[in-house]
Amino acid sequence: MAHPSPFELVIFDMDGTLIEQMLDFQDIRKQLAIEPEEGILEAIANMPPEQRTRAEDWLTQTERQTAEQARLMPGAIETLAAIRNANIKVALLTRNTRASMQTVIGKFGLQFDLAWSREDGPIKPKPDSVLKACATFNTAPERTACVGDFEYDLLAANAAQAVSILIAPRQRPQFANIADHVITKLSQLPALLGI
């Protein structure tokens, strides 16, 4: 007889996690004159008002075009189905816009118990959205797995005291050492979750 998973909630990032990473963050930084070590959204928020508006508009347009061309990561549909079939709640937390998030959800017919974009409050690497998602489902952070491809996903999970899972399909990034677990493909996730 199978043991139930220790997890009650799985929170996914979007770009580079459920869909292939098509946003060129290096080019975005170059276009908007943002330093490599700065978060893009954080740097835009600190720009003078007129420059900030132009940067936000340009970034939103870039994200929209990328969302329309999105491709699912291999194993995404099957992995989401396996988690749902195990009666585990599934959430999506992205630093992308709500419009881009909804485009991706609609394009692939994805289903989440909760889906939040950057318009929905403090964004990763702050832990607020992770903690708010846990509170929404009355789930303890330690019974919550956060899956993402970037340092901010791991920092948010760790600060919330949730379980951080890095997906690194290509090379293992320098920040991999802060993840509780590292996988190279989504199909490895159900076994890690104990389902």
Coordinates of N, CA, C and O in Angstrom, one line a residue:
M1 N 0.8 -1.2 0.0 CA 0.0 0.0 0.0 C 0.9 1.3 0.0 O 1.8 1.4 0.8
A2 N 0.6 2.2 -0.9 CA 1.4 3.4 -1.0 C 1.1 4.3 0.2 O 0.0 4.5 0.7
H3 N 2.2 4.9 0.6 CA 2.1 5.9 1.7 C 1.7 7.3 1.1 O 2.2 7.6 0.0
P4 N 0.8 8.0 1.8 CA 0.5 9.3 1.2 C 1.7 10.3 1.2 O 2.6 10.1 2.0
S5 N 1.7 11.2 0.3 CA 2.8 12.2 0.1 C 2.8 13.0 1.4 O 1.8 13.4 2.0
P6 N 4.0 13.4 1.8 CA 4.1 14.4 2.9 C 3.7 15.8 2.5 O 3.6 16.7 3.4
F7 N 3.5 16.0 1.2 CA 3.1 17.3 0.7 C 1.6 17.5 0.5 O 1.0 16.6 0.1
E8 N 1.2 18.7 0.8 CA -0.2 19.1 0.6 C -0.4 20.2 -0.4 O -1.5 20.4 -0.9
L9 N 0.7 20.8 -0.8 CA 0.6 21.9 -1.8 C 1.9 21.9 -2.6 O 3.0 21.8 -2.0
V10 N 1.8 22.1 -3.9 CA 3.0 22.3 -4.7 C 2.8 23.6 -5.5 O 1.8 23.8 -6.1
I11 N 3.8 24.5 -5.3 CA 3.8 25.8 -5.9 C 4.8 25.8 -7.1 O 6.0 25.6 -6.8
F12 N 4.3 26.1 -8.3 CA 5.2 26.2 -9.4 C 5.5 27.6 -9.8 O 4.6 28.5 -9.8
D13 N 6.7 27.8 -10.3 CA 7.1 29.0 -11.1 C 6.6 28.8 -12.5 O 6.2 27.6 -12.8
M14 N 6.5 29.8 -13.4 CA 6.1 29.6 -14.7 C 7.2 29.5 -15.7 O 7.5 28.4 -16.2
D15 N 7.9 30.6 -16.0 CA 8.9 30.7 -17.0 C 10.1 29.8 -16.6 O 10.7 30.0 -15.5
G16 N 10.5 28.9 -17.5 CA 11.7 28.1 -17.2 C 11.4 26.9 -16.3 O 12.2 26.1 -16.0
T17 N 10.1 26.8 -15.8 CA 9.7 25.7 -14.9 C 8.6 24.9 -15.6 O 8.8 23.7 -15.9
L18 N 7.4 25.5 -15.8 CA 6.4 24.8 -16.6 C 6.4 25.1 -18.1 O 6.0 24.3 -18.9
I19 N 6.9 26.3 -18.4 CA 7.1 26.6 -19.9 C 8.6 26.8 -20.1 O 9.3 27.2 -19.2
E20 N 9.0 26.5 -21.3 CA 10.5 26.7 -21.6 C 10.8 28.2 -21.5 O 10.0 29.1 -21.8
Q21 N 12.0 28.4 -21.0 CA 12.5 29.8 -20.8 C 12.8 30.5 -22.1 O 13.8 30.1 -22.8
M22 N 11.9 31.4 -22.5 CA 12.1 32.1 -23.8 C 12.4 33.6 -23.6 O 12.8 34.2 -24.5
L23 N 12.2 34.0 -22.4 CA 12.6 35.4 -22.1 C 14.1 35.5 -22.0 O 14.7 34.8 -21.3
D24 N 14.7 36.4 -22.8 CA 16.2 36.6 -22.7 C 16.5 37.7 -21.7 O 16.5 38.9 -22.0
F25 N 16.7 37.3 -20.5 CA 16.9 38.3 -19.4 C 18.2 39.1 -19.6 O 18.2 40.3 -19.2
Q26 N 19.2 38.6 -20.3 CA 20.4 39.3 -20.6 C 20.1 40.5 -21.5 O 20.5 41.6 -21.3
D27 N 19.3 40.2 -22.5 CA 18.9 41.2 -23.5 C 17.9 42.2 -22.8 O 18.1 43.4 -23.1
I28 N 17.0 41.8 -22.0 CA 16.1 42.7 -21.3 C 16.9 43.7 -20.5 O 16.7 44.9 -20.5
R29 N 17.9 43.2 -19.7 CA 18.8 44.1 -18.9 C 19.5 45.1 -19.8 O 19.6 46.2 -19.5
K30 N 20.0 44.6 -21.0 CA 20.7 45.5 -21.9 C 19.8 46.6 -22.4 O 20.1 47.7 -22.4
Q31 N 18.6 46.2 -22.9 CA 17.6 47.1 -23.4 C 17.2 48.2 -22.4 O 17.0 49.3 -22.8
L32 N 17.1 47.8 -21.1 CA 16.6 48.7 -20.1 C 17.8 49.3 -19.2 O 17.5 49.9 -18.2
A33 N 19.0 49.0 -19.6 CA 20.2 49.5 -18.9 C 20.2 49.1 -17.4 O 20.3 49.9 -16.5
I34 N 20.0 47.8 -17.2 CA 19.9 47.3 -15.8 C 21.1 46.4 -15.6 O 21.5 45.6 -16.4
E35 N 21.8 46.6 -14.4 CA 23.0 45.9 -14.1 C 22.7 44.4 -13.9 O 21.6 44.0 -13.5
P36 N 23.7 43.5 -14.2 CA 23.5 42.1 -14.2 C 23.0 41.6 -12.8 O 22.3 40.6 -12.7
E37 N 23.5 42.2 -11.7 CA 23.2 41.7 -10.4 C 21.8 42.2 -9.9 O 21.4 41.8 -8.8
E38 N 21.2 43.1 -10.6 CA 19.9 43.7 -10.2 C 18.7 42.9 -10.7 O 18.7 42.4 -11.8
G39 N 17.7 42.8 -9.8 CA 16.5 42.2 -10.3 C 15.8 43.2 -11.3 O 15.8 44.4 -11.0
I40 N 15.3 42.7 -12.4 CA 14.7 43.5 -13.4 C 13.5 44.3 -12.9 O 13.5 45.6 -13.0
L41 N 12.6 43.7 -12.2 CA 11.4 44.4 -11.7 C 11.8 45.4 -10.6 O 11.2 46.5 -10.6
E42 N 12.7 45.0 -9.8 CA 13.2 45.9 -8.7 C 13.9 47.1 -9.3 O 13.6 48.2 -8.8
A43 N 14.7 46.9 -10.3 CA 15.4 48.1 -11.0 C 14.4 49.0 -11.6 O 14.5 50.2 -11.5
I44 N 13.4 48.5 -12.3 CA 12.3 49.3 -13.0 C 11.6 50.1 -11.9 O 11.3 51.3 -12.1
A45 N 11.3 49.5 -10.8 CA 10.5 50.2 -9.7 C 11.3 51.4 -9.2 O 10.7 52.3 -8.7
N46 N 12.6 51.4 -9.3 CA 13.4 52.4 -8.8 C 13.8 53.5 -9.8 O 14.5 54.5 -9.5
M47 N 13.2 53.4 -11.0 CA 13.5 54.3 -12.1 C 12.7 55.6 -11.9 O 11.6 55.5 -11.3
P48 N 13.1 56.7 -12.4 CA 12.3 57.9 -12.4 C 10.9 57.6 -13.1 O 10.9 56.8 -14.1
P49 N 9.8 58.3 -12.8 CA 8.5 57.9 -13.3 C 8.4 57.7 -14.8 O 7.8 56.7 -15.2
E50 N 8.9 58.7 -15.6 CA 8.7 58.6 -17.0 C 9.5 57.4 -17.6 O 9.0 56.6 -18.4
Q51 N 10.7 57.2 -17.1 CA 11.5 56.1 -17.6 C 10.9 54.8 -17.1 O 10.9 53.8 -17.9
R52 N 10.4 54.8 -15.9 CA 9.7 53.6 -15.4 C 8.5 53.2 -16.2 O 8.4 52.0 -16.6
T53 N 7.7 54.1 -16.6 CA 6.5 53.8 -17.5 C 7.0 53.2 -18.8 O 6.4 52.2 -19.2
R54 N 8.0 53.8 -19.4 CA 8.5 53.3 -20.7 C 9.0 51.9 -20.5 O 8.7 51.0 -21.4
A55 N 9.8 51.7 -19.5 CA 10.4 50.4 -19.2 C 9.3 49.3 -19.0 O 9.3 48.2 -19.5
E56 N 8.3 49.7 -18.2 CA 7.2 48.8 -17.8 C 6.4 48.4 -19.1 O 6.1 47.2 -19.3
D57 N 6.1 49.4 -20.0 CA 5.4 49.1 -21.2 C 6.2 48.2 -22.1 O 5.6 47.3 -22.7
W58 N 7.5 48.5 -22.3 CA 8.3 47.6 -23.1 C 8.4 46.2 -22.6 O 8.3 45.2 -23.4
L59 N 8.6 46.1 -21.3 CA 8.7 44.7 -20.7 C 7.4 44.0 -20.8 O 7.4 42.8 -21.2
T60 N 6.3 44.6 -20.6 CA 5.0 44.0 -20.7 C 4.7 43.5 -22.1 O 4.2 42.4 -22.3
Q61 N 5.1 44.3 -23.1 CA 4.9 43.9 -24.5 C 5.8 42.7 -24.8 O 5.4 41.7 -25.5
T62 N 7.1 42.7 -24.3 CA 8.0 41.6 -24.5 C 7.5 40.3 -23.9 O 7.5 39.2 -24.5
E63 N 7.0 40.4 -22.7 CA 6.4 39.3 -22.0 C 5.2 38.7 -22.7 O 5.0 37.5 -22.8
R64 N 4.3 39.6 -23.2 CA 3.1 39.2 -23.9 C 3.5 38.4 -25.2 O 2.9 37.3 -25.4
Q65 N 4.4 38.9 -25.9 CA 4.8 38.2 -27.1 C 5.4 36.8 -26.8 O 5.1 35.8 -27.5
T66 N 6.2 36.8 -25.8 CA 6.8 35.5 -25.3 C 5.8 34.5 -24.9 O 5.8 33.3 -25.2
A67 N 4.8 35.0 -24.1 CA 3.7 34.1 -23.6 C 2.9 33.5 -24.8 O 2.6 32.3 -24.7
E68 N 2.7 34.3 -25.8 CA 2.0 33.8 -27.0 C 2.7 32.7 -27.7 O 2.1 31.8 -28.3
Q69 N 4.1 32.7 -27.6 CA 4.9 31.7 -28.3 C 5.3 30.6 -27.4 O 6.1 29.7 -27.8
A70 N 4.8 30.6 -26.2 CA 5.3 29.6 -25.1 C 5.2 28.2 -25.6 O 4.3 27.8 -26.3
R71 N 6.1 27.4 -25.1 CA 6.1 26.0 -25.3 C 6.2 25.3 -23.9 O 7.0 25.7 -23.0
L72 N 5.4 24.3 -23.7 CA 5.4 23.6 -22.4 C 6.8 22.8 -22.2 O 7.3 22.3 -23.2
M73 N 7.2 22.8 -21.0 CA 8.4 21.9 -20.6 C 7.9 20.5 -20.8 O 6.8 20.1 -20.5
P74 N 8.9 19.6 -21.2 CA 8.5 18.2 -21.3 C 8.0 17.6 -20.0 O 8.6 17.9 -19.0
G75 N 7.0 16.9 -20.1 CA 6.4 16.3 -18.8 C 5.5 17.1 -18.0 O 5.1 16.7 -16.9
A76 N 5.3 18.4 -18.4 CA 4.5 19.3 -17.6 C 3.1 18.8 -17.3 O 2.6 18.8 -16.2
I77 N 2.4 18.4 -18.4 CA 1.0 18.0 -18.3 C 0.9 16.8 -17.4 O 0.1 16.7 -16.5
E78 N 1.8 15.8 -17.6 CA 1.7 14.5 -16.9 C 2.1 14.8 -15.4 O 1.5 14.1 -14.5
T79 N 3.0 15.6 -15.1 CA 3.4 15.9 -13.8 C 2.3 16.6 -13.0 O 2.0 16.2 -11.9
L80 N 1.7 17.6 -13.6 CA 0.6 18.3 -13.0 C -0.6 17.3 -12.7 O -1.2 17.3 -11.7
A81 N -0.8 16.4 -13.7 CA -1.9 15.4 -13.5 C -1.6 14.5 -12.4 O -2.5 14.2 -11.5
A82 N -0.4 14.0 -12.2 CA 0.0 13.1 -11.2 C -0.2 13.8 -9.8 O -0.6 13.1 -8.8
I83 N 0.2 15.1 -9.7 CA 0.0 15.8 -8.4 C -1.4 15.9 -8.1 O -1.9 15.7 -6.9
R84 N -2.2 16.3 -9.1 CA -3.7 16.5 -8.8 C -4.3 15.1 -8.4 O -5.2 15.1 -7.5
N85 N -3.9 14.0 -9.1 CA -4.4 12.7 -8.8 C -4.1 12.3 -7.4 O -4.8 11.4 -6.8
A86 N -3.0 12.8 -6.8 CA -2.6 12.5 -5.4 C -3.3 13.4 -4.4 O -3.0 13.4 -3.2
N87 N -4.3 14.2 -4.9 CA -5.1 15.1 -4.1 C -4.2 16.2 -3.4 O -4.4 16.5 -2.2
I88 N -3.2 16.6 -4.1 CA -2.3 17.7 -3.6 C -2.7 19.0 -4.4 O -2.9 19.0 -5.6
K89 N -2.8 20.1 -3.7 CA -3.2 21.3 -4.3 C -2.0 21.8 -5.1 O -0.9 21.6 -4.8
V90 N -2.4 22.5 -6.2 CA -1.4 23.0 -7.2 C -1.6 24.5 -7.4 O -2.7 25.0 -7.7
A91 N -0.5 25.3 -7.2 CA -0.5 26.7 -7.3 C 0.6 27.2 -8.3 O 1.5 26.5 -8.6
L92 N 0.3 28.4 -8.9 CA 1.3 29.0 -9.8 C 1.6 30.4 -9.3 O 0.7 31.2 -9.0
L93 N 2.9 30.7 -9.1 CA 3.3 32.0 -8.7 C 4.4 32.5 -9.6 O 5.4 31.8 -9.7
T94 N 4.1 33.6 -10.3 CA 5.1 34.1 -11.3 C 5.3 35.5 -11.1 O 4.5 36.3 -10.7
R95 N 6.5 36.0 -11.5 CA 6.9 37.4 -11.5 C 6.4 38.0 -12.8 O 6.6 39.2 -13.1
N96 N 5.8 37.2 -13.7 CA 5.3 37.7 -15.0 C 4.0 38.5 -14.8 O 3.4 38.5 -13.6
T97 N 3.4 39.1 -15.8 CA 2.2 39.8 -15.7 C 1.0 38.9 -15.7 O 1.1 37.7 -16.1
R98 N -0.1 39.3 -15.1 CA -1.3 38.5 -15.1 C -1.8 38.2 -16.5 O -2.2 37.0 -16.8
A99 N -1.7 39.1 -17.4 CA -2.1 38.9 -18.8 C -1.3 37.7 -19.4 O -1.8 36.8 -20.1
S100 N 0.0 37.8 -19.2 CA 0.9 36.7 -19.8 C 0.6 35.4 -19.1 O 0.6 34.4 -19.8
M101 N 0.4 35.4 -17.8 CA 0.1 34.2 -17.1 C -1.2 33.6 -17.6 O -1.2 32.4 -17.9
Q102 N -2.2 34.4 -17.8 CA -3.5 33.9 -18.3 C -3.4 33.4 -19.7 O -4.0 32.4 -20.1
T103 N -2.5 34.0 -20.5 CA -2.3 33.5 -21.9 C -1.7 32.1 -21.9 O -2.2 31.3 -22.6
V104 N -0.7 31.9 -21.0 CA -0.1 30.6 -20.9 C -1.1 29.5 -20.4 O -1.2 28.4 -20.9
I105 N -1.8 29.9 -19.3 CA -2.8 29.0 -18.8 C -3.9 28.6 -19.8 O -4.2 27.4 -20.0
G106 N -4.4 29.6 -20.6 CA -5.4 29.3 -21.6 C -4.8 28.6 -22.8 O -5.5 27.7 -23.3
K107 N -3.6 28.9 -23.2 CA -3.1 28.2 -24.4 C -2.9 26.7 -24.2 O -3.2 25.9 -25.1
F108 N -2.6 26.3 -22.9 CA -2.4 24.9 -22.7 C -3.4 24.2 -21.8 O -3.4 23.0 -21.5
G109 N -4.5 25.0 -21.5 CA -5.6 24.4 -20.7 C -5.1 24.0 -19.3 O -5.6 23.0 -18.8
L110 N -4.2 24.7 -18.7 CA -3.7 24.3 -17.4 C -4.7 24.7 -16.3 O -5.4 25.6 -16.4
Q111 N -4.7 23.9 -15.2 CA -5.6 24.1 -14.1 C -4.8 24.2 -12.8 O -3.9 23.4 -12.5
F112 N -5.1 25.3 -12.1 CA -4.4 25.6 -10.8 C -5.5 25.9 -9.8 O -6.5 26.5 -10.1
D113 N -5.2 25.5 -8.6 CA -6.1 25.9 -7.5 C -5.9 27.4 -7.1 O -6.8 28.0 -6.5
L114 N -4.8 27.9 -7.5 CA -4.5 29.3 -7.3 C -3.4 29.7 -8.3 O -2.5 28.9 -8.6
A115 N -3.6 30.9 -8.9 CA -2.6 31.4 -9.8 C -2.4 32.9 -9.6 O -3.3 33.7 -9.8
W116 N -1.2 33.3 -9.2 CA -0.9 34.7 -8.9 C 0.3 35.2 -9.7 O 1.3 34.5 -10.0
S117 N 0.1 36.4 -10.2 CA 1.2 37.1 -11.0 C 1.8 38.2 -10.1 O 1.4 38.4 -9.0
R118 N 2.6 39.1 -10.8 CA 3.2 40.1 -10.0 C 2.3 41.2 -9.6 O 2.5 42.0 -8.6
E119 N 1.1 41.3 -10.2 CA 0.1 42.2 -9.7 C -0.6 41.8 -8.4 O -1.3 42.6 -7.8
D120 N -0.4 40.6 -8.0 CA -1.1 40.1 -6.8 C -0.3 40.3 -5.5 O -0.6 39.6 -4.5
G121 N 0.7 41.1 -5.5 CA 1.3 41.4 -4.2 C 2.8 41.2 -4.2 O 3.4 41.1 -5.3
P122 N 3.5 41.2 -3.1 CA 4.9 41.1 -3.0 C 5.4 39.9 -3.8 O 4.8 38.8 -3.7
I123 N 6.4 40.1 -4.6 CA 6.9 39.1 -5.5 C 8.1 38.4 -5.0 O 8.8 38.9 -4.1
K124 N 8.4 37.2 -5.5 CA 9.6 36.5 -5.2 C 10.8 37.4 -5.5 O 10.8 38.1 -6.5
P125 N 11.9 37.5 -4.7 CA 12.3 36.5 -3.7 C 11.7 36.7 -2.3 O 12.0 36.0 -1.4
K126 N 10.7 37.7 -2.1 CA 10.1 37.8 -0.8 C 9.2 36.6 -0.6 O 8.6 36.1 -1.6
P127 N 9.0 36.1 0.6 CA 8.3 34.9 0.8 C 6.8 35.1 1.0 O 6.0 34.1 1.1
D128 N 6.3 36.4 0.9 CA 4.9 36.7 1.2 C 3.9 35.8 0.4 O 2.9 35.3 0.9
S129 N 4.2 35.7 -0.9 CA 3.2 35.0 -1.8 C 3.2 33.5 -1.4 O 2.1 32.9 -1.5
V130 N 4.3 32.9 -1.1 CA 4.4 31.5 -0.7 C 3.6 31.4 0.6 O 2.7 30.4 0.7
L131 N 3.8 32.2 1.6 CA 3.1 32.1 2.9 C 1.6 32.4 2.7 O 0.8 31.7 3.3
K132 N 1.2 33.3 1.8 CA -0.2 33.6 1.6 C -0.9 32.4 0.9 O -2.0 32.0 1.2
A133 N -0.1 31.7 0.0 CA -0.7 30.5 -0.6 C -0.9 29.4 0.4 O -1.9 28.7 0.4
C134 N 0.1 29.2 1.3 CA 0.0 28.2 2.4 C -1.3 28.5 3.2 O -2.0 27.6 3.6
A135 N -1.4 29.8 3.6 CA -2.5 30.2 4.4 C -3.9 30.0 3.7 O -4.9 29.6 4.3
T136 N -3.9 30.2 2.4 CA -5.1 30.0 1.6 C -5.6 28.6 1.7 O -6.8 28.3 1.8
F137 N -4.7 27.7 1.7 CA -5.1 26.2 1.8 C -4.9 25.6 3.2 O -5.0 24.4 3.3
N138 N -4.6 26.5 4.2 CA -4.4 26.0 5.5 C -3.3 24.9 5.6 O -3.5 23.8 6.2
T139 N -2.2 25.2 4.8 CA -1.2 24.2 4.7 C 0.1 24.7 5.4 O 0.5 25.9 5.1
A140 N 0.8 23.9 6.1 CA 2.0 24.3 6.8 C 3.1 24.5 5.7 O 3.2 23.6 4.7
P141 N 4.0 25.5 5.8 CA 5.0 25.6 4.8 C 5.9 24.4 4.6 O 6.3 24.1 3.5
E142 N 6.2 23.7 5.7 CA 7.0 22.5 5.6 C 6.3 21.3 4.8 O 7.0 20.4 4.4
R143 N 5.0 21.5 4.6 CA 4.3 20.5 3.7 C 4.0 21.1 2.3 O 3.1 20.6 1.6
T144 N 4.8 22.1 2.0 CA 4.6 22.8 0.7 C 5.9 22.7 -0.1 O 7.0 23.0 0.5
A145 N 5.9 22.3 -1.3 CA 7.0 22.2 -2.2 C 7.0 23.4 -3.2 O 5.9 23.6 -3.8
C146 N 8.0 24.1 -3.3 CA 8.1 25.2 -4.3 C 9.1 24.8 -5.4 O 10.3 24.6 -5.1
V147 N 8.6 24.8 -6.6 CA 9.4 24.3 -7.7 C 9.7 25.5 -8.7 O 8.8 26.2 -9.1
G148 N 11.0 25.7 -8.9 CA 11.4 26.8 -9.8 C 12.8 26.7 -10.4 O 13.5 25.8 -10.0
D149 N 13.1 27.6 -11.3 CA 14.4 27.4 -12.0 C 15.4 28.5 -11.7 O 16.5 28.5 -12.2
F150 N 14.9 29.5 -10.8 CA 15.8 30.6 -10.5 C 16.0 30.8 -9.0 O 15.2 30.3 -8.2
E151 N 17.1 31.5 -8.7 CA 17.4 31.8 -7.3 C 16.3 32.4 -6.5 O 16.1 32.0 -5.4
Y152 N 15.5 33.3 -7.1 CA 14.4 34.0 -6.4 C 13.4 33.0 -6.0 O 12.8 33.1 -4.9
D153 N 13.1 31.9 -6.8 CA 12.1 30.9 -6.4 C 12.6 30.2 -5.1 O 11.8 29.9 -4.2
L154 N 13.9 29.9 -5.1 CA 14.5 29.2 -3.9 C 14.6 30.1 -2.7 O 14.2 29.6 -1.6
L155 N 14.9 31.3 -2.9 CA 15.0 32.2 -1.7 C 13.6 32.4 -1.1 O 13.5 32.4 0.1
A156 N 12.6 32.6 -1.9 CA 11.2 32.7 -1.4 C 10.8 31.5 -0.6 O 10.3 31.6 0.5
A157 N 11.0 30.3 -1.2 CA 10.7 29.1 -0.5 C 11.4 28.9 0.8 O 10.8 28.6 1.8
N158 N 12.7 29.2 0.7 CA 13.5 29.0 2.0 C 13.1 30.0 3.1 O 13.0 29.6 4.2
A159 N 12.9 31.2 2.7 CA 12.5 32.2 3.6 C 11.1 31.9 4.3 O 10.8 32.2 5.4
A160 N 10.2 31.2 3.5 CA 8.9 30.8 4.0 C 9.0 29.5 4.8 O 8.0 29.0 5.3
Q161 N 10.2 28.9 4.8 CA 10.4 27.5 5.4 C 9.6 26.4 4.7 O 9.2 25.4 5.3
A162 N 9.4 26.6 3.4 CA 8.9 25.6 2.5 C 10.0 24.8 1.9 O 11.2 25.1 2.2
V163 N 9.7 23.7 1.2 CA 10.8 22.9 0.6 C 11.1 23.4 -0.8 O 10.2 23.6 -1.6
S164 N 12.3 23.8 -1.0 CA 12.7 24.4 -2.3 C 13.3 23.3 -3.2 O 14.1 22.5 -2.9
I165 N 12.7 23.3 -4.5 CA 13.1 22.3 -5.5 C 13.5 23.1 -6.7 O 12.7 23.8 -7.3
L166 N 14.8 22.9 -7.1 CA 15.3 23.6 -8.3 C 15.2 22.7 -9.5 O 15.6 21.5 -9.4
I167 N 14.6 23.2 -10.6 CA 14.7 22.4 -11.9 C 15.8 23.0 -12.7 O 15.7 24.2 -13.0
A168 N 16.8 22.2 -13.0 CA 17.9 22.7 -13.8 C 18.2 21.7 -15.0 O 18.9 20.8 -14.9
P169 N 17.4 21.9 -16.1 CA 17.5 21.0 -17.2 C 18.9 20.9 -17.9 O 19.2 19.9 -18.5
R170 N 19.6 22.1 -17.9 CA 20.9 22.1 -18.6 C 22.0 22.0 -17.6 O 22.3 21.0 -17.0
Q171 N 22.7 23.1 -17.4 CA 23.8 23.1 -16.4 C 23.2 23.4 -15.0 O 22.2 24.1 -14.9
R172 N 24.0 23.0 -14.0 CA 23.6 23.2 -12.6 C 24.1 24.6 -12.2 O 25.3 24.9 -12.3
P173 N 23.2 25.6 -11.9 CA 23.6 26.9 -11.6 C 24.3 27.1 -10.3 O 24.2 26.2 -9.4
Q174 N 25.1 28.2 -10.1 CA 25.8 28.4 -8.9 C 24.9 28.4 -7.6 O 25.4 27.9 -6.6
F175 N 23.7 28.9 -7.8 CA 22.8 29.0 -6.6 C 22.1 27.6 -6.3 O 21.3 27.6 -5.3
A176 N 22.4 26.6 -7.0 CA 21.8 25.3 -6.7 C 22.0 24.8 -5.3 O 21.2 24.1 -4.8
N177 N 23.1 25.2 -4.7 CA 23.4 24.8 -3.3 C 22.4 25.3 -2.3 O 22.4 24.7 -1.2
I178 N 21.6 26.3 -2.6 CA 20.6 26.7 -1.6 C 19.3 26.0 -1.8 O 18.3 26.2 -1.0
A179 N 19.2 25.1 -2.8 CA 17.9 24.3 -3.0 C 17.9 23.1 -2.1 O 19.0 22.5 -1.8
D180 N 16.8 22.7 -1.5 CA 16.7 21.5 -0.8 C 16.8 20.2 -1.7 O 17.4 19.2 -1.3
H181 N 16.4 20.4 -2.9 CA 16.5 19.3 -3.9 C 16.7 19.9 -5.3 O 16.3 21.0 -5.6
V182 N 17.4 19.1 -6.2 CA 17.6 19.6 -7.6 C 17.1 18.4 -8.5 O 17.5 17.3 -8.3
I183 N 16.3 18.8 -9.5 CA 15.9 17.8 -10.5 C 16.3 18.4 -11.8 O 16.5 19.6 -12.0
T184 N 16.4 17.5 -12.8 CA 16.7 17.9 -14.2 C 15.6 17.9 -15.1 O 15.6 18.5 -16.2
K185 N 14.5 17.3 -14.7 CA 13.2 17.3 -15.5 C 12.0 17.1 -14.7 O 12.1 16.5 -13.6
L186 N 10.9 17.7 -15.1 CA 9.7 17.6 -14.3 C 9.2 16.2 -14.0 O 8.6 16.0 -13.0
S187 N 9.5 15.3 -14.9 CA 9.0 13.9 -14.7 C 9.6 13.3 -13.4 O 9.2 12.3 -12.9
Q188 N 10.7 13.9 -12.9 CA 11.3 13.4 -11.6 C 10.6 13.9 -10.4 O 10.8 13.4 -9.3
L189 N 9.7 14.9 -10.6 CA 9.1 15.5 -9.4 C 8.1 14.6 -8.6 O 8.2 14.5 -7.4
P190 N 7.2 13.8 -9.3 CA 6.3 13.0 -8.5 C 7.0 12.1 -7.6 O 6.6 11.9 -6.4
A191 N 8.1 11.4 -8.0 CA 8.8 10.5 -7.1 C 9.4 11.3 -5.9 O 9.3 10.8 -4.7
L192 N 9.9 12.5 -6.2 CA 10.4 13.3 -5.1 C 9.3 13.7 -4.1 O 9.6 13.8 -2.9
L193 N 8.1 13.9 -4.6 CA 7.0 14.2 -3.7 C 6.4 13.0 -3.0 O 5.5 13.2 -2.2
G194 N 6.9 11.8 -3.4 CA 6.4 10.6 -2.7 C 5.1 10.1 -3.3 O 4.3 9.5 -2.6
I195 N 4.8 10.4 -4.6 CA 3.6 10.0 -5.3 C 3.9 9.1 -6.5 O 5.0 9.1 -7.0

